[in-house]
JSON list of C-alpha atoms in Angstrom, two decimals:
[
{"chain": "A", "resi": 1, "resn": "MET", "atom": "CA", "xyz": [-18.75, -13.24, 13.75]},
{"chain": "A", "resi": 2, "resn": "GLY", "atom": "CA", "xyz": [-17.64, -10.77, 11.43]},
{"chain": "A", "resi": 3, "resn": "ALA", "atom": "CA", "xyz": [-16.36, -11.59, 8.02]},
{"chain": "A", "resi": 4, "resn": "SER", "atom": "CA", "xyz": [-12.17, -13.61, 8.21]},
{"chain": "A", "resi": 5, "resn": "ARG", "atom": "CA", "xyz": [-9.75, -12.39, 7.28]},
{"chain": "A", "resi": 6, "resn": "GLU", "atom": "CA", "xyz": [-9.06, -13.72, 4.45]},
{"chain": "A", "resi": 7, "resn": "THR", "atom": "CA", "xyz": [-12.47, -12.99, 3.45]},
{"chain": "A", "resi": 8, "resn": "ILE", "atom": "CA", "xyz": [-11.29, -9.53, 3.74]},
{"chain": "A", "resi": 9, "resn": "LEU", "atom": "CA", "xyz": [-8.42, -9.56, 1.14]},
{"chain": "A", "resi": 10, "resn": "GLU", "atom": "CA", "xyz": [-10.47, -11.15, -0.65]},
{"chain": "A", "resi": 11, "resn": "THR", "atom": "CA", "xyz": [-12.73, -8.34, -1.61]},
{"chain": "A", "resi": 12, "resn": "ILE", "atom": "CA", "xyz": [-10.14, -5.58, -1.62]},
{"chain": "A", "resi": 13, "resn": "GLN", "atom": "CA", "xyz": [-8.34, -7.20, -4.46]},
{"chain": "A", "resi": 14, "resn": "LYS", "atom": "CA", "xyz": [-11.96, -7.68, -6.55]},
{"chain": "A", "resi": 15, "resn": "TYR", "atom": "CA", "xyz": [-12.40, -3.86, -5.40]},
{"chain": "A", "resi": 16, "resn": "VAL", "atom": "CA", "xyz": [-8.57, -3.16, -6.97]},
{"chain": "A", "resi": 17, "resn": "ASP", "atom": "CA", "xyz": [-9.05, -4.99, -10.15]},
{"chain": "A", "resi": 18, "resn": "LEU", "atom": "CA", "xyz": [-12.98, -4.05, -10.47]},
{"chain": "A", "resi": 19, "resn": "VAL", "atom": "CA", "xyz": [-12.78, 0.16, -10.09]},
{"chain": "A", "resi": 20, "resn": "ALA", "atom": "CA", "xyz": [-9.76, -0.67, -12.89]},
{"chain": "A", "resi": 21, "resn": "THR", "atom": "CA", "xyz": [-11.57, -3.29, -15.39]},
{"chain": "A", "resi": 22, "resn": "GLY", "atom": "CA", "xyz": [-14.17, -4.19, -14.57]},
{"chain": "A", "resi": 23, "resn": "SER", "atom": "CA", "xyz": [-18.24, -2.34, -14.45]},
{"chain": "A", "resi": 24, "resn": "SER", "atom": "CA", "xyz": [-18.92, -0.12, -12.50]},
{"chain": "A", "resi": 25, "resn": "ALA", "atom": "CA", "xyz": [-21.78, -1.89, -11.03]},
{"chain": "A", "resi": 26, "resn": "ASP", "atom": "CA", "xyz": [-19.44, -4.60, -10.16]},
{"chain": "A", "resi": 27, "resn": "VAL", "atom": "CA", "xyz": [-17.80, -3.08, -8.05]},
{"chain": "A", "resi": 28, "resn": "VAL", "atom": "CA", "xyz": [-21.04, -0.47, -6.26]},
{"chain": "A", "resi": 29, "resn": "ALA", "atom": "CA", "xyz": [-22.43, -4.94, -6.15]},
{"chain": "A", "resi": 30, "resn": "LEU", "atom": "CA", "xyz": [-19.17, -4.56, -2.89]},
{"chain": "A", "resi": 31, "resn": "TYR", "atom": "CA", "xyz": [-20.94, -2.53, -0.69]},
{"chain": "A", "resi": 32, "resn": "ALA", "atom": "CA", "xyz": [-23.69, -3.42, 1.58]},
{"chain": "A", "resi": 33, "resn": "ASP", "atom": "CA", "xyz": [-26.74, -1.31, 0.92]},
{"chain": "A", "resi": 34, "resn": "GLY", "atom": "CA", "xyz": [-26.74, 1.42, 4.27]},
{"chain": "A", "resi": 35, "resn": "ALA", "atom": "CA", "xyz": [-22.82, 2.15, 2.94]},
{"chain": "A", "resi": 36, "resn": "THR", "atom": "CA", "xyz": [-20.67, 5.07, 2.27]},
{"chain": "A", "resi": 37, "resn": "VAL", "atom": "CA", "xyz": [-18.12, 6.28, 0.57]},
{"chain": "A", "resi": 38, "resn": "GLU", "atom": "CA", "xyz": [-16.01, 9.37, 1.30]},
{"chain": "A", "resi": 39, "resn": "ASP", "atom": "CA", "xyz": [-13.77, 10.47, -1.29]},
{"chain": "A", "resi": 40, "resn": "PRO", "atom": "CA", "xyz": [-11.35, 11.94, -0.88]},
{"chain": "A", "resi": 41, "resn": "VAL", "atom": "CA", "xyz": [-11.70, 12.23, 3.43]},
{"chain": "A", "resi": 42, "resn": "GLY", "atom": "CA", "xyz": [-13.60, 15.38, 4.22]},
{"chain": "A", "resi": 43, "resn": "SER", "atom": "CA", "xyz": [-15.77, 15.83, 0.64]},
{"chain": "A", "resi": 44, "resn": "ASP", "atom": "CA", "xyz": [-19.42, 15.25, 1.22]},
{"chain": "A", "resi": 45, "resn": "VAL", "atom": "CA", "xyz": [-20.41, 11.95, 2.41]},
{"chain": "A", "resi": 46, "resn": "LEU", "atom": "CA", "xyz": [-21.90, 9.46, -0.35]},
{"chain": "A", "resi": 47, "resn": "THR", "atom": "CA", "xyz": [-24.79, 8.08, 1.55]},
{"chain": "A", "resi": 48, "resn": "THR", "atom": "CA", "xyz": [-27.35, 6.07, -0.86]},
{"chain": "A", "resi": 49, "resn": "ARG", "atom": "CA", "xyz": [-26.86, 3.82, -3.32]},
{"chain": "A", "resi": 50, "resn": "GLU", "atom": "CA", "xyz": [-27.69, 6.12, -6.02]},
{"chain": "A", "resi": 51, "resn": "GLN", "atom": "CA", "xyz": [-24.96, 8.36, -5.33]},
{"chain": "A", "resi": 52, "resn": "ILE", "atom": "CA", "xyz": [-22.40, 5.73, -4.39]},
{"chain": "A", "resi": 53, "resn": "ALA", "atom": "CA", "xyz": [-23.17, 3.93, -8.29]},
{"chain": "A", "resi": 54, "resn": "ALA", "atom": "CA", "xyz": [-22.74, 6.99, -10.02]},
{"chain": "A", "resi": 55, "resn": "PHE", "atom": "CA", "xyz": [-19.55, 8.06, -7.94]},
{"chain": "A", "resi": 56, "resn": "TYR", "atom": "CA", "xyz": [-17.82, 4.48, -9.29]},
{"chain": "A", "resi": 57, "resn": "GLY", "atom": "CA", "xyz": [-19.83, 5.24, -12.68]},
{"chain": "A", "resi": 58, "resn": "ALA", "atom": "CA", "xyz": [-17.21, 8.66, -13.61]},
{"chain": "A", "resi": 59, "resn": "LEU", "atom": "CA", "xyz": [-14.99, 5.24, -14.09]},
{"chain": "A", "resi": 60, "resn": "ASP", "atom": "CA", "xyz": [-17.02, 3.08, -16.63]},
{"chain": "A", "resi": 61, "resn": "GLY", "atom": "CA", "xyz": [-15.54, 3.23, -19.70]},
{"chain": "A", "resi": 62, "resn": "LEU", "atom": "CA", "xyz": [-10.99, 4.63, -19.31]},
{"chain": "A", "resi": 63, "resn": "GLU", "atom": "CA", "xyz": [-9.20, 2.26, -19.29]},
{"chain": "A", "resi": 64, "resn": "GLN", "atom": "CA", "xyz": [-7.23, 2.36, -15.92]},
{"chain": "A", "resi": 65, "resn": "GLU", "atom": "CA", "xyz": [-4.99, -0.60, -14.87]},
{"chain": "A", "resi": 66, "resn": "GLY", "atom": "CA", "xyz": [-4.59, -1.48, -10.68]},
{"chain": "A", "resi": 67, "resn": "ARG", "atom": "CA", "xyz": [-2.53, -3.34, -8.48]},
{"chain": "A", "resi": 68, "resn": "LEU", "atom": "CA", "xyz": [-2.60, -3.28, -4.81]},
{"chain": "A", "resi": 69, "resn": "LEU", "atom": "CA", "xyz": [0.69, -3.05, -3.13]},
{"chain": "A", "resi": 70, "resn": "PHE", "atom": "CA", "xyz": [-0.30, -3.07, 0.74]},
{"chain": "A", "resi": 71, "resn": "ALA", "atom": "CA", "xyz": [-3.26, -4.37, 3.54]},
{"chain": "A", "resi": 72, "resn": "ARG", "atom": "CA", "xyz": [-3.39, -4.49, 6.75]},
{"chain": "A", "resi": 73, "resn": "VAL", "atom": "CA", "xyz": [-6.38, -5.42, 8.24]},
{"chain": "A", "resi": 74, "resn": "ALA", "atom": "CA", "xyz": [-7.70, -5.08, 12.06]},
{"chain": "A", "resi": 75, "resn": "GLY", "atom": "CA", "xyz": [-10.57, -6.93, 13.26]},
{"chain": "A", "resi": 76, "resn": "ASN", "atom": "CA", "xyz": [-13.52, -6.37, 10.55]},
{"chain": "A", "resi": 77, "resn": "GLU", "atom": "CA", "xyz": [-11.60, -3.15, 9.15]},
{"chain": "A", "resi": 78, "resn": "ALA", "atom": "CA", "xyz": [-9.15, -3.34, 7.19]},
{"chain": "A", "resi": 79, "resn": "ALA", "atom": "CA", "xyz": [-6.88, 0.03, 5.57]},
{"chain": "A", "resi": 80, "resn": "PHE", "atom": "CA", "xyz": [-4.82, -0.96, 1.90]},
{"chain": "A", "resi": 81, "resn": "SER", "atom": "CA", "xyz": [-3.21, 0.79, -0.30]},
{"chain": "A", "resi": 82, "resn": "PHE", "atom": "CA", "xyz": [-2.83, 1.04, -4.43]},
{"chain": "A", "resi": 83, "resn": "GLU", "atom": "CA", "xyz": [-2.60, 2.56, -7.99]},
{"chain": "A", "resi": 84, "resn": "LEU", "atom": "CA", "xyz": [-4.54, 3.07, -10.35]},
{"chain": "A", "resi": 85, "resn": "VAL", "atom": "CA", "xyz": [-3.82, 4.37, -13.57]},
{"chain": "A", "resi": 86, "resn": "THR", "atom": "CA", "xyz": [-5.53, 5.76, -15.87]},
{"chain": "A", "resi": 87, "resn": "LYS", "atom": "CA", "xyz": [-4.54, 6.23, -19.74]},
{"chain": "A", "resi": 88, "resn": "ALA", "atom": "CA", "xyz": [-5.68, 8.63, -21.78]},
{"chain": "A", "resi": 89, "resn": "GLY", "atom": "CA", "xyz": [-3.61, 9.37, -25.53]},
{"chain": "A", "resi": 90, "resn": "ASP", "atom": "CA", "xyz": [-0.50, 9.33, -24.86]},
{"chain": "A", "resi": 91, "resn": "GLN", "atom": "CA", "xyz": [-0.13, 10.39, -21.22]},
{"chain": "A", "resi": 92, "resn": "THR", "atom": "CA", "xyz": [-0.70, 8.43, -18.03]},
{"chain": "A", "resi": 93, "resn": "TYR", "atom": "CA", "xyz": [-2.29, 9.61, -15.23]},
{"chain": "A", "resi": 94, "resn": "THR", "atom": "CA", "xyz": [-1.59, 7.58, -11.35]},
{"chain": "A", "resi": 95, "resn": "LEU", "atom": "CA", "xyz": [-3.27, 7.66, -8.30]},
{"chain": "A", "resi": 96, "resn": "ALA", "atom": "CA", "xyz": [-1.93, 5.82, -5.07]},
{"chain": "A", "resi": 97, "resn": "PRO", "atom": "CA", "xyz": [-4.43, 6.25, -2.07]},
{"chain": "A", "resi": 98, "resn": "ILE", "atom": "CA", "xyz": [-4.93, 4.37, 1.58]},
{"chain": "A", "resi": 99, "resn": "ASP", "atom": "CA", "xyz": [-8.92, 3.10, 1.29]},
{"chain": "A", "resi": 100, "resn": "VAL", "atom": "CA", "xyz": [-9.34, 2.43, 4.90]},
{"chain": "A", "resi": 101, "resn": "MET", "atom": "CA", "xyz": [-13.25, -0.07, 4.56]},
{"chain": "A", "resi": 102, "resn": "THR", "atom": "CA", "xyz": [-15.55, -1.55, 7.71]},
{"chain": "A", "resi": 103, "resn": "PHE", "atom": "CA", "xyz": [-17.05, -4.17, 5.99]},
{"chain": "A", "resi": 104, "resn": "ASP", "atom": "CA", "xyz": [-19.91, -6.41, 7.85]},
{"chain": "A", "resi": 105, "resn": "ASP", "atom": "CA", "xyz": [-20.17, -10.15, 7.95]},
{"chain": "A", "resi": 106, "resn": "ASP", "atom": "CA", "xyz": [-20.33, -11.21, 5.11]},
{"chain": "A", "resi": 107, "resn": "GLY", "atom": "CA", "xyz": [-17.53, -9.65, 3.52]},
{"chain": "A", "resi": 108, "resn": "LYS", "atom": "CA", "xyz": [-19.44, -6.46, 2.03]},
{"chain": "A", "resi": 109, "resn": "ILE", "atom": "CA", "xyz": [-18.20, -2.87, 2.46]},
{"chain": "A", "resi": 110, "resn": "THR", "atom": "CA", "xyz": [-20.02, -1.06, 4.80]},
{"chain": "A", "resi": 111, "resn": "SER", "atom": "CA", "xyz": [-17.65, 2.00, 4.72]},
{"chain": "A", "resi": 112, "resn": "MET", "atom": "CA", "xyz": [-15.08, 3.10, 2.68]},
{"chain": "A", "resi": 113, "resn": "ARG", "atom": "CA", "xyz": [-13.03, 6.65, 3.07]},
{"chain": "A", "resi": 114, "resn": "ALA", "atom": "CA", "xyz": [-10.00, 7.01, 0.67]},
{"chain": "A", "resi": 115, "resn": "PHE", "atom": "CA", "xyz": [-7.15, 9.07, 2.12]},
{"chain": "A", "resi": 116, "resn": "TRP", "atom": "CA", "xyz": [-5.40, 11.33, -1.27]},
{"chain": "A", "resi": 117, "resn": "ALA", "atom": "CA", "xyz": [-5.12, 14.97, -2.57]},
{"chain": "A", "resi": 118, "resn": "GLY", "atom": "CA", "xyz": [-4.58, 16.23, -5.25]},
{"chain": "A", "resi": 119, "resn": "GLU", "atom": "CA", "xyz": [-0.72, 16.54, -4.44]},
{"chain": "A", "resi": 120, "resn": "ASP", "atom": "CA", "xyz": [-0.28, 12.45, -5.58]},
{"chain": "A", "resi": 121, "resn": "LEU", "atom": "CA", "xyz": [-1.91, 12.68, -8.45]},
{"chain": "A", "resi": 122, "resn": "ILE", "atom": "CA", "xyz": [1.50, 12.23, -11.46]},
{"chain": "A", "resi": 123, "resn": "ALA", "atom": "CA", "xyz": [1.23, 12.46, -15.18]},
{"chain": "A", "resi": 124, "resn": "GLY", "atom": "CA", "xyz": [3.44, 10.45, -17.28]},
{"chain": "A", "resi": 125, "resn": "PRO", "atom": "CA", "xyz": [4.52, 9.94, -20.33]},
{"chain": "B", "resi": 1, "resn": "MET", "atom": "CA", "xyz": [-7.64, 26.54, 9.24]},
{"chain": "B", "resi": 2, "resn": "GLY", "atom": "CA", "xyz": [-6.94, 23.46, 9.93]},
{"chain": "B", "resi": 3, "resn": "ALA", "atom": "CA", "xyz": [-2.79, 22.47, 9.43]},
{"chain": "B", "resi": 4, "resn": "SER", "atom": "CA", "xyz": [-1.04, 22.54, 6.32]},
{"chain": "B", "resi": 5, "resn": "ARG", "atom": "CA", "xyz": [0.30, 18.97, 4.62]},
{"chain": "B", "resi": 6, "resn": "GLU", "atom": "CA", "xyz": [3.68, 19.96, 4.23]},
{"chain": "B", "resi": 7, "resn": "THR", "atom": "CA", "xyz": [3.25, 20.35, 9.30]},
{"chain": "B", "resi": 8, "resn": "ILE", "atom": "CA", "xyz": [0.63, 16.92, 9.10]},
{"chain": "B", "resi": 9, "resn": "LEU", "atom": "CA", "xyz": [3.96, 15.55, 7.31]},
{"chain": "B", "resi": 10, "resn": "GLU", "atom": "CA", "xyz": [6.21, 17.18, 9.37]},
{"chain": "B", "resi": 11, "resn": "THR", "atom": "CA", "xyz": [3.91, 15.18, 12.53]},
{"chain": "B", "resi": 12, "resn": "ILE", "atom": "CA", "xyz": [4.26, 11.81, 10.90]},
{"chain": "B", "resi": 13, "resn": "GLN", "atom": "CA", "xyz": [7.85, 11.84, 10.01]},
{"chain": "B", "resi": 14, "resn": "LYS", "atom": "CA", "xyz": [8.67, 12.89, 13.26]},
{"chain": "B", "resi": 15, "resn": "TYR", "atom": "CA", "xyz": [5.97, 9.60, 14.68]},
{"chain": "B", "resi": 16, "resn": "VAL", "atom": "CA", "xyz": [7.47, 7.54, 12.94]},
{"chain": "B", "resi": 17, "resn": "ASP", "atom": "CA", "xyz": [11.39, 8.77, 14.12]},
{"chain": "B", "resi": 18, "resn": "LEU", "atom": "CA", "xyz": [10.54, 8.74, 17.15]},
{"chain": "B", "resi": 19, "resn": "VAL", "atom": "CA", "xyz": [9.02, 5.37, 17.87]},
{"chain": "B", "resi": 20, "resn": "ALA", "atom": "CA", "xyz": [11.54, 3.47, 16.22]},
{"chain": "B", "resi": 21, "resn": "THR", "atom": "CA", "xyz": [14.72, 6.24, 18.71]},
{"chain": "B", "resi": 22, "resn": "GLY", "atom": "CA", "xyz": [12.95, 8.64, 21.01]},
{"chain": "B", "resi": 23, "resn": "SER", "atom": "CA", "xyz": [11.31, 8.38, 23.99]},
{"chain": "B", "resi": 24, "resn": "SER", "atom": "CA", "xyz": [7.96, 7.79, 24.85]},
{"chain": "B", "resi": 25, "resn": "ALA", "atom": "CA", "xyz": [7.84, 10.76, 26.45]},
{"chain": "B", "resi": 26, "resn": "ASP", "atom": "CA", "xyz": [8.37, 12.79, 23.41]},
{"chain": "B", "resi": 27, "resn": "VAL", "atom": "CA", "xyz": [6.13, 10.59, 20.81]},
{"chain": "B", "resi": 28, "resn": "VAL", "atom": "CA", "xyz": [3.44, 11.42, 23.75]},
{"chain": "B", "resi": 29, "resn": "ALA", "atom": "CA", "xyz": [4.48, 15.41, 23.46]},
{"chain": "B", "resi": 30, "resn": "LEU", "atom": "CA", "xyz": [2.47, 14.90, 20.01]},
{"chain": "B", "resi": 31, "resn": "TYR", "atom": "CA", "xyz": [-0.30, 13.91, 20.77]},
{"chain": "B", "resi": 32, "resn": "ALA", "atom": "CA", "xyz": [-3.44, 16.67, 21.38]},
{"chain": "B", "resi": 33, "resn": "ASP", "atom": "CA", "xyz": [-4.72, 16.94, 25.27]},
{"chain": "B", "resi": 34, "resn": "GLY", "atom": "CA", "xyz": [-7.71, 15.13, 25.21]},
{"chain": "B", "resi": 35, "resn": "ALA", "atom": "CA", "xyz": [-5.87, 12.61, 21.94]},
{"chain": "B", "resi": 36, "resn": "THR", "atom": "CA", "xyz": [-7.09, 8.55, 22.55]},
{"chain": "B", "resi": 37, "resn": "VAL", "atom": "CA", "xyz": [-5.11, 6.12, 20.30]},
{"chain": "B", "resi": 38, "resn": "GLU", "atom": "CA", "xyz": [-6.71, 2.45, 19.03]},
{"chain": "B", "resi": 39, "resn": "ASP", "atom": "CA", "xyz": [-3.73, 0.07, 18.26]},
{"chain": "B", "resi": 40, "resn": "PRO", "atom": "CA", "xyz": [-4.80, -1.81, 16.83]},
{"chain": "B", "resi": 41, "resn": "VAL", "atom": "CA", "xyz": [-7.76, -1.34, 15.78]},
{"chain": "B", "resi": 42, "resn": "GLY", "atom": "CA", "xyz": [-9.89, -3.47, 17.30]},
{"chain": "B", "resi": 43, "resn": "SER", "atom": "CA", "xyz": [-8.38, -2.29, 20.74]},
{"chain": "B", "resi": 44, "resn": "ASP", "atom": "CA", "xyz": [-9.32, -1.17, 23.43]},
{"chain": "B", "resi": 45, "resn": "VAL", "atom": "CA", "xyz": [-9.43, 3.17, 23.01]},
{"chain": "B", "resi": 46, "resn": "LEU", "atom": "CA", "xyz": [-7.17, 4.98, 25.35]},
{"chain": "B", "resi": 47, "resn": "THR", "atom": "CA", "xyz": [-8.66, 7.95, 26.12]},
{"chain": "B", "resi": 48, "resn": "THR", "atom": "CA", "xyz": [-5.99, 10.29, 28.29]},
{"chain": "B", "resi": 49, "resn": "ARG", "atom": "CA", "xyz": [-2.63, 10.96, 28.33]},
{"chain": "B", "resi": 50, "resn": "GLU", "atom": "CA", "xyz": [-1.45, 8.05, 31.52]},
{"chain": "B", "resi": 51, "resn": "GLN", "atom": "CA", "xyz": [-3.29, 5.20, 29.18]},
{"chain": "B", "resi": 52, "resn": "ILE", "atom": "CA", "xyz": [-0.44, 6.51, 26.34]},
{"chain": "B", "resi": 53, "resn": "ALA", "atom": "CA", "xyz": [1.50, 7.41, 27.38]},
{"chain": "B", "resi": 54, "resn": "ALA", "atom": "CA", "xyz": [2.36, 4.14, 29.18]},
{"chain": "B", "resi": 55, "resn": "PHE", "atom": "CA", "xyz": [1.53, 2.59, 25.94]},
{"chain": "B", "resi": 56, "resn": "TYR", "atom": "CA", "xyz": [5.01, 4.36, 24.24]},
{"chain": "B", "resi": 57, "resn": "GLY", "atom": "CA", "xyz": [6.44, 3.47, 27.60]},
{"chain": "B", "resi": 58, "resn": "ALA", "atom": "CA", "xyz": [6.84, -0.52, 27.03]},
{"chain": "B", "resi": 59, "resn": "LEU", "atom": "CA", "xyz": [8.94, 0.69, 23.71]},
{"chain": "B", "resi": 60, "resn": "ASP", "atom": "CA", "xyz": [11.46, 2.98, 25.43]},
{"chain": "B", "resi": 61, "resn": "GLY", "atom": "CA", "xyz": [15.02, 0.79, 25.83]},
{"chain": "B", "resi": 62, "resn": "LEU", "atom": "CA", "xyz": [14.54, -1.71, 22.74]},
{"chain": "B", "resi": 63, "resn": "GLU", "atom": "CA", "xyz": [16.75, -1.54, 19.62]},
{"chain": "B", "resi": 64, "resn": "GLN", "atom": "CA", "xyz": [14.61, -0.47, 17.22]},
{"chain": "B", "resi": 65, "resn": "GLU", "atom": "CA", "xyz": [14.58, 1.50, 12.95]},
{"chain": "B", "resi": 66, "resn": "GLY", "atom": "CA", "xyz": [11.41, 3.12, 11.80]},
{"chain": "B", "resi": 67, "resn": "ARG", "atom": "CA", "xyz": [11.78, 4.23, 8.52]},
{"chain": "B", "resi": 68, "resn": "LEU", "atom": "CA", "xyz": [7.82, 5.69, 6.74]},
{"chain": "B", "resi": 69, "resn": "LEU", "atom": "CA", "xyz": [7.16, 3.79, 3.66]},
{"chain": "B", "resi": 70, "resn": "PHE", "atom": "CA", "xyz": [4.21, 5.70, 2.26]},
{"chain": "B", "resi": 71, "resn": "ALA", "atom": "CA", "xyz": [1.72, 9.00, 3.87]},
{"chain": "B", "resi": 72, "resn": "ARG", "atom": "CA", "xyz": [-1.66, 10.10, 2.21]},
{"chain": "B", "resi": 73, "resn": "VAL", "atom": "CA", "xyz": [-2.72, 13.53, 3.84]},
{"chain": "B", "resi": 74, "resn": "ALA", "atom": "CA", "xyz": [-6.03, 14.62, 3.40]},
{"chain": "B", "resi": 75, "resn": "GLY", "atom": "CA", "xyz": [-7.75, 17.44, 5.29]},
{"chain": "B", "resi": 76, "resn": "ASN", "atom": "CA", "xyz": [-6.71, 16.85, 8.69]},
{"chain": "B", "resi": 77, "resn": "GLU", "atom": "CA", "xyz": [-6.17, 13.54, 8.97]},
{"chain": "B", "resi": 78, "resn": "ALA", "atom": "CA", "xyz": [-3.69, 11.11, 6.91]},
{"chain": "B", "resi": 79, "resn": "ALA", "atom": "CA", "xyz": [-2.74, 7.74, 5.98]},
{"chain": "B", "resi": 80, "resn": "PHE", "atom": "CA", "xyz": [0.77, 6.36, 5.89]},
{"chain": "B", "resi": 81, "resn": "SER", "atom": "CA", "xyz": [1.97, 3.24, 6.28]},
{"chain": "B", "resi": 82, "resn": "PHE", "atom": "CA", "xyz": [6.28, 2.93, 8.71]},
{"chain": "B", "resi": 83, "resn": "GLU", "atom": "CA", "xyz": [8.64, 0.08, 8.91]},
{"chain": "B", "resi": 84, "resn": "LEU", "atom": "CA", "xyz": [9.34, -0.58, 12.92]},
{"chain": "B", "resi": 85, "resn": "VAL", "atom": "CA", "xyz": [12.36, -3.02, 13.45]},
{"chain": "B", "resi": 86, "resn": "THR", "atom": "CA", "xyz": [12.54, -4.27, 16.89]},
{"chain": "B", "resi": 87, "resn": "LYS", "atom": "CA", "xyz": [16.09, -6.22, 17.43]},
{"chain": "B", "resi": 88, "resn": "ALA", "atom": "CA", "xyz": [15.86, -8.48, 20.26]},
{"chain": "B", "resi": 89, "resn": "GLY", "atom": "CA", "xyz": [19.23, -10.78, 19.99]},
{"chain": "B", "resi": 90, "resn": "ASP", "atom": "CA", "xyz": [19.66, -12.24, 17.95]},
{"chain": "B", "resi": 91, "resn": "GLN", "atom": "CA", "xyz": [16.69, -11.73, 16.00]},
{"chain": "B", "resi": 92, "resn": "THR", "atom": "CA", "xyz": [14.36, -9.26, 14.63]},
{"chain": "B", "resi": 93, "resn": "TYR", "atom": "CA", "xyz": [10.61, -9.10, 14.25]},
{"chain": "B", "resi": 94, "resn": "THR", "atom": "CA", "xyz": [9.47, -5.89, 11.72]},
{"chain": "B", "resi": 95, "resn": "LEU", "atom": "CA", "xyz": [6.47, -4.90, 12.20]},
{"chain": "B", "resi": 96, "resn": "ALA", "atom": "CA", "xyz": [4.54, -2.26, 8.75]},
{"chain": "B", "resi": 97, "resn": "PRO", "atom": "CA", "xyz": [1.31, -1.05, 10.24]},
{"chain": "B", "resi": 98, "resn": "ILE", "atom": "CA", "xyz": [-0.93, 1.45, 8.56]},
{"chain": "B", "resi": 99, "resn": "ASP", "atom": "CA", "xyz": [-1.63, 4.56, 10.87]},
{"chain": "B", "resi": 100, "resn": "VAL", "atom": "CA", "xyz": [-4.77, 6.78, 10.80]},
{"chain": "B", "resi": 101, "resn": "MET", "atom": "CA", "xyz": [-3.98, 10.05, 12.79]},
{"chain": "B", "resi": 102, "resn": "THR", "atom": "CA", "xyz": [-6.84, 13.24, 12.92]},
{"chain": "B", "resi": 103, "resn": "PHE", "atom": "CA", "xyz": [-4.83, 16.46, 13.47]},
{"chain": "B", "resi": 104, "resn": "ASP", "atom": "CA", "xyz": [-5.81, 19.72, 14.82]},
{"chain": "B", "resi": 105, "resn": "ASP", "atom": "CA", "xyz": [-4.85, 23.42, 13.43]},
{"chain": "B", "resi": 106, "resn": "ASP", "atom": "CA", "xyz": [-1.64, 22.85, 15.19]},
{"chain": "B", "resi": 107, "resn": "GLY", "atom": "CA", "xyz": [-0.04, 19.48, 13.97]},
{"chain": "B", "resi": 108, "resn": "LYS", "atom": "CA", "xyz": [-1.03, 18.06, 17.43]},
{"chain": "B", "resi": 109, "resn": "ILE", "atom": "CA", "xyz": [-2.50, 14.46, 17.00]},
{"chain": "B", "resi": 110, "resn": "THR", "atom": "CA", "xyz": [-5.49, 14.17, 18.27]},
{"chain": "B", "resi": 111, "resn": "SER", "atom": "CA", "xyz": [-6.61, 10.35, 17.56]},
{"chain": "B", "resi": 112, "resn": "MET", "atom": "CA", "xyz": [-4.74, 7.75, 16.24]},
{"chain": "B", "resi": 113, "resn": "ARG", "atom": "CA", "xyz": [-5.72, 3.93, 15.22]},
{"chain": "B", "resi": 114, "resn": "ALA", "atom": "CA", "xyz": [-3.57, 1.63, 13.48]},
{"chain": "B", "resi": 115, "resn": "PHE", "atom": "CA", "xyz": [-4.27, -1.24, 11.03]},
{"chain": "B", "resi": 116, "resn": "TRP", "atom": "CA", "xyz": [-2.17, -4.27, 11.75]},
{"chain": "B", "resi": 117, "resn": "ALA", "atom": "CA", "xyz": [-2.85, -7.55, 12.96]},
{"chain": "B", "resi": 118, "resn": "GLY", "atom": "CA", "xyz": [-0.49, -10.83, 14.51]},
{"chain": "B", "resi": 119, "resn": "GLU", "atom": "CA", "xyz": [-0.20, -11.97, 11.22]},
{"chain": "B", "resi": 120, "resn": "ASP", "atom": "CA", "xyz": [2.16, -9.33, 9.41]},
{"chain": "B", "resi": 121, "resn": "LEU", "atom": "CA", "xyz": [4.49, -9.42, 12.64]},
{"chain": "B", "resi": 122, "resn": "ILE", "atom": "CA", "xyz": [8.09, -10.87, 10.59]},
{"chain": "B", "resi": 123, "resn": "ALA", "atom": "CA", "xyz": [10.43, -12.64, 12.53]},
{"chain": "B", "resi": 124, "resn": "GLY", "atom": "CA", "xyz": [14.40, -12.88, 11.55]},
{"chain": "B", "resi": 125, "resn": "PRO", "atom": "CA", "xyz": [17.69, -13.96, 12.21]}
]
């Protein structure tokens, strides 16, 4: 039995909230053992918990807001778009990727691939 | 050399337009030889041109409108959401999946996976 649609949608919402305002340790805790992260798609795939922790650790201390825009679940996989706004002094940087995730039976993330490119990063006042 | 970002975005726009209002033969022509289709994710993967033609052939003759909502390109892959509205008498049926595609060097689609579930199909007046 795979995770339910509701469990998967809850994990996605938690992920977006925690990436924006949680600690990197809380984000990493959403991942199953052996999970992989490819962010952005085409970059080196992170395969260890240490690599994944270091990746999200780069977000710690940033002032950010996150918002889930659109999510689609199919079986034990999902795709969703979300917006992440980072404030740096008077500037804001907005990135809205589409992430694709697979989940184990407990709703833990077993893989994440993030679709975005440099052209999608928007700087604003 | 992979297809350019612009070529991939053009193929995605053509795909959405043709799925809605083109012939199935036009849609199939966007696919490379050997391409695969998994729609929805979790269903049997279509692996032959005949299977893919039959799949899109089911849309021929339907009155539909399509609109690309959101696209993200990363290398020679992309994810995008689009809305497909089908009219049947006084009813409309709206489905907005997130599709993930890979592309060859010419911008032809080499694989498509569509994320959606029955819960995402919205019936309206």
